[in-house]
């Protein structure tokens, strides 16, 4: 299935890592770092212009707090 999706979107290289790697999140600083990475990844890869546009992102309103304009 991954190979078919890769061809569909013209993706070269590996689709997923070969092996699972668990990294413990030991404190709030590490947690914020992981969140920043996840939220910025779609923008970095050019899939969306803003993190808020990522489909399925349901935690952003809670992370941002009261509505921002």
PDB file of N, CA and C in Angstrom, residues 19-61:
ATOM      1  N   UNK A  19      12.365   0.540  11.316  1.00  0.00           N
ATOM      2  CA  UNK A  19      12.170   0.035  12.660  1.00  0.00           C
ATOM      3  C   UNK A  19      11.542   1.102  13.543  1.00  0.00           C
ATOM      4  N   UNK A  20      10.777   0.647  14.482  1.00  0.00           N
ATOM      5  CA  UNK A  20      10.156   1.532  15.461  1.00  0.00           C
ATOM      6  C   UNK A  20      11.223   2.039  16.423  1.00  0.00           C
ATOM      7  N   UNK A  21      11.161   3.304  16.754  1.00  0.00           N
ATOM      8  CA  UNK A  21      12.104   3.882  17.701  1.00  0.00           C
ATOM      9  C   UNK A  21      11.314   4.700  18.723  1.00  0.00           C
ATOM     10  N   UNK A  22      11.375   4.288  19.962  1.00  0.00           N
ATOM     11  CA  UNK A  22      10.677   5.013  21.024  1.00  0.00           C
ATOM     12  C   UNK A  22      11.645   5.960  21.709  1.00  0.00           C
ATOM     13  N   UNK A  23      11.230   7.193  21.851  1.00  0.00           N
ATOM     14  CA  UNK A  23      12.033   8.172  22.574  1.00  0.00           C
ATOM     15  C   UNK A  23      11.199   8.695  23.733  1.00  0.00           C
ATOM     16  N   UNK A  24      11.645   8.473  24.942  1.00  0.00           N
ATOM     17  CA  UNK A  24      10.866   8.933  26.091  1.00  0.00           C
ATOM     18  C   UNK A  24      10.814  10.458  26.163  1.00  0.00           C
ATOM     19  N   UNK A  25       9.670  10.965  26.544  1.00  0.00           N
ATOM     20  CA  UNK A  25       9.497  12.399  26.757  1.00  0.00           C
ATOM     21  C   UNK A  25       9.551  12.599  28.265  1.00  0.00           C
ATOM     22  N   UNK A  26      10.682  13.112  28.733  1.00  0.00           N
ATOM     23  CA  UNK A  26      10.953  13.130  30.169  1.00  0.00           C
ATOM     24  C   UNK A  26      10.532  14.403  30.879  1.00  0.00           C
ATOM     25  N   UNK A  27      10.314  15.491  30.125  1.00  0.00           N
ATOM     26  CA  UNK A  27       9.937  16.736  30.785  1.00  0.00           C
ATOM     27  C   UNK A  27       9.152  17.619  29.814  1.00  0.00           C
ATOM     28  N   UNK A  28       8.665  18.741  30.320  1.00  0.00           N
ATOM     29  CA  UNK A  28       7.852  19.637  29.498  1.00  0.00           C
ATOM     30  C   UNK A  28       8.629  20.214  28.326  1.00  0.00           C
ATOM     31  N   UNK A  29       9.915  20.469  28.505  1.00  0.00           N
ATOM     32  CA  UNK A  29      10.728  21.012  27.416  1.00  0.00           C
ATOM     33  C   UNK A  29      10.793  20.025  26.264  1.00  0.00           C
ATOM     34  N   UNK A  30      10.987  18.749  26.568  1.00  0.00           N
ATOM     35  CA  UNK A  30      11.020  17.718  25.533  1.00  0.00           C
ATOM     36  C   UNK A  30       9.657  17.591  24.853  1.00  0.00           C
ATOM     37  N   UNK A  31       8.590  17.677  25.632  1.00  0.00           N
ATOM     38  CA  UNK A  31       7.246  17.595  25.076  1.00  0.00           C
ATOM     39  C   UNK A  31       6.986  18.737  24.094  1.00  0.00           C
ATOM     40  N   UNK A  32       7.354  19.946  24.472  1.00  0.00           N
ATOM     41  CA  UNK A  32       7.162  21.104  23.598  1.00  0.00           C
ATOM     42  C   UNK A  32       7.980  20.925  22.313  1.00  0.00           C
ATOM     43  N   UNK A  33       9.173  20.397  22.434  1.00  0.00           N
ATOM     44  CA  UNK A  33       9.995  20.146  21.251  1.00  0.00           C
ATOM     45  C   UNK A  33       9.348  19.166  20.297  1.00  0.00           C
ATOM     46  N   UNK A  34       8.776  18.090  20.828  1.00  0.00           N
ATOM     47  CA  UNK A  34       8.090  17.097  19.977  1.00  0.00           C
ATOM     48  C   UNK A  34       6.861  17.712  19.309  1.00  0.00           C
ATOM     49  N   UNK A  35       6.111  18.502  20.090  1.00  0.00           N
ATOM     50  CA  UNK A  35       4.921  19.155  19.538  1.00  0.00           C
ATOM     51  C   UNK A  35       5.294  20.128  18.414  1.00  0.00           C
ATOM     52  N   UNK A  36       6.341  20.907  18.623  1.00  0.00           N
ATOM     53  CA  UNK A  36       6.789  21.841  17.587  1.00  0.00           C
ATOM     54  C   UNK A  36       7.158  21.105  16.312  1.00  0.00           C
ATOM     55  N   UNK A  37       7.856  19.995  16.456  1.00  0.00           N
ATOM     56  CA  UNK A  37       8.250  19.210  15.290  1.00  0.00           C
ATOM     57  C   UNK A  37       7.020  18.707  14.531  1.00  0.00           C
ATOM     58  N   UNK A  38       6.084  18.110  15.261  1.00  0.00           N
ATOM     59  CA  UNK A  38       4.888  17.553  14.621  1.00  0.00           C
ATOM     60  C   UNK A  38       4.067  18.649  13.946  1.00  0.00           C
ATOM     61  N   UNK A  39       3.872  19.761  14.631  1.00  0.00           N
ATOM     62  CA  UNK A  39       3.043  20.836  14.085  1.00  0.00           C
ATOM     63  C   UNK A  39       3.709  21.528  12.893  1.00  0.00           C
ATOM     64  N   UNK A  40       5.032  21.557  12.851  1.00  0.00           N
ATOM     65  CA  UNK A  40       5.734  22.250  11.767  1.00  0.00           C
ATOM     66  C   UNK A  40       6.010  21.347  10.564  1.00  0.00           C
ATOM     67  N   UNK A  41       5.861  20.050  10.725  1.00  0.00           N
ATOM     68  CA  UNK A  41       6.288  19.122   9.674  1.00  0.00           C
ATOM     69  C   UNK A  41       5.527  19.294   8.353  1.00  0.00           C
ATOM     70  N   UNK A  42       4.223  19.438   8.400  1.00  0.00           N
ATOM     71  CA  UNK A  42       3.447  19.617   7.168  1.00  0.00           C
ATOM     72  C   UNK A  42       3.843  20.875   6.426  1.00  0.00           C
ATOM     73  N   UNK A  43       4.160  21.929   7.149  1.00  0.00           N
ATOM     74  CA  UNK A  43       4.611  23.189   6.540  1.00  0.00           C
ATOM     75  C   UNK A  43       5.997  22.989   5.931  1.00  0.00           C
ATOM     76  N   UNK A  44       6.878  22.364   6.680  1.00  0.00           N
ATOM     77  CA  UNK A  44       8.246  22.127   6.215  1.00  0.00           C
ATOM     78  C   UNK A  44       8.265  21.326   4.908  1.00  0.00           C
ATOM     79  N   UNK A  45       7.383  20.359   4.804  1.00  0.00           N
ATOM     80  CA  UNK A  45       7.330  19.505   3.615  1.00  0.00           C
ATOM     81  C   UNK A  45       6.513  20.125   2.479  1.00  0.00           C
ATOM     82  N   UNK A  46       5.941  21.319   2.715  1.00  0.00           N
ATOM     83  CA  UNK A  46       5.174  21.985   1.671  1.00  0.00           C
ATOM     84  C   UNK A  46       3.794  21.404   1.438  1.00  0.00           C
ATOM     85  N   UNK A  47       3.288  20.668   2.419  1.00  0.00           N
ATOM     86  CA  UNK A  47       1.970  20.047   2.280  1.00  0.00           C
ATOM     87  C   UNK A  47       0.846  21.015   2.633  1.00  0.00           C
ATOM     88  N   UNK A  48       1.122  21.961   3.515  1.00  0.00           N
ATOM     89  CA  UNK A  48       0.186  23.014   3.894  1.00  0.00           C
ATOM     90  C   UNK A  48       0.987  24.293   4.100  1.00  0.00           C
ATOM     91  N   UNK A  49       0.303  25.424   4.046  1.00  0.00           N
ATOM     92  CA  UNK A  49       0.993  26.701   4.277  1.00  0.00           C
ATOM     93  C   UNK A  49       1.118  27.020   5.760  1.00  0.00           C
ATOM     94  N   UNK A  50       0.128  26.587   6.552  1.00  0.00           N
ATOM     95  CA  UNK A  50       0.123  26.838   7.990  1.00  0.00           C
ATOM     96  C   UNK A  50      -0.236  25.543   8.715  1.00  0.00           C
ATOM     97  N   UNK A  51       0.318  25.355   9.890  1.00  0.00           N
ATOM     98  CA  UNK A  51       0.032  24.140  10.666  1.00  0.00           C
ATOM     99  C   UNK A  51      -1.459  23.940  10.886  1.00  0.00           C
ATOM    100  N   UNK A  52      -2.182  25.028  11.072  1.00  0.00           N
ATOM    101  CA  UNK A  52      -3.626  24.944  11.336  1.00  0.00           C
ATOM    102  C   UNK A  52      -4.398  24.354  10.164  1.00  0.00           C
ATOM    103  N   UNK A  53      -3.808  24.333   8.986  1.00  0.00           N
ATOM    104  CA  UNK A  53      -4.481  23.787   7.802  1.00  0.00           C
ATOM    105  C   UNK A  53      -4.362  22.273   7.694  1.00  0.00           C
ATOM    106  N   UNK A  54      -3.532  21.667   8.532  1.00  0.00           N
ATOM    107  CA  UNK A  54      -3.323  20.225   8.444  1.00  0.00           C
ATOM    108  C   UNK A  54      -4.604  19.489   8.810  1.00  0.00           C
ATOM    109  N   UNK A  55      -5.117  18.641   7.912  1.00  0.00           N
ATOM    110  CA  UNK A  55      -6.367  17.931   8.212  1.00  0.00           C
ATOM    111  C   UNK A  55      -6.178  16.965   9.382  1.00  0.00           C
ATOM    112  N   UNK A  56      -7.133  16.944  10.233  1.00  0.00           N
ATOM    113  CA  UNK A  56      -7.082  16.037  11.373  1.00  0.00           C
ATOM    114  C   UNK A  56      -6.393  16.623  12.588  1.00  0.00           C
ATOM    115  N   UNK A  57      -5.867  17.832  12.468  1.00  0.00           N
ATOM    116  CA  UNK A  57      -5.197  18.450  13.609  1.00  0.00           C
ATOM    117  C   UNK A  57      -6.263  18.971  14.562  1.00  0.00           C
ATOM    118  N   UNK A  58      -6.510  18.234  15.625  1.00  0.00           N
ATOM    119  CA  UNK A  58      -7.604  18.596  16.516  1.00  0.00           C
ATOM    120  C   UNK A  58      -7.135  19.246  17.806  1.00  0.00           C
ATOM    121  N   UNK A  59      -5.848  19.222  18.097  1.00  0.00           N
ATOM    122  CA  UNK A  59      -5.375  19.762  19.365  1.00  0.00           C
ATOM    123  C   UNK A  59      -4.987  21.232  19.274  1.00  0.00           C
ATOM    124  N   UNK A  60      -4.888  21.802  18.084  1.00  0.00           N
ATOM    125  CA  UNK A  60      -4.382  23.164  17.945  1.00  0.00           C
ATOM    126  C   UNK A  60      -5.207  24.190  18.713  1.00  0.00           C
ATOM    127  N   UNK A  61      -6.545  24.179  18.665  1.00  0.00           N
ATOM    128  CA  UNK A  61      -7.306  25.165  19.433  1.00  0.00           C
ATOM    129  C   UNK A  61      -7.002  25.097  20.937  1.00  0.00           C
TER     130      UNK A  61
END
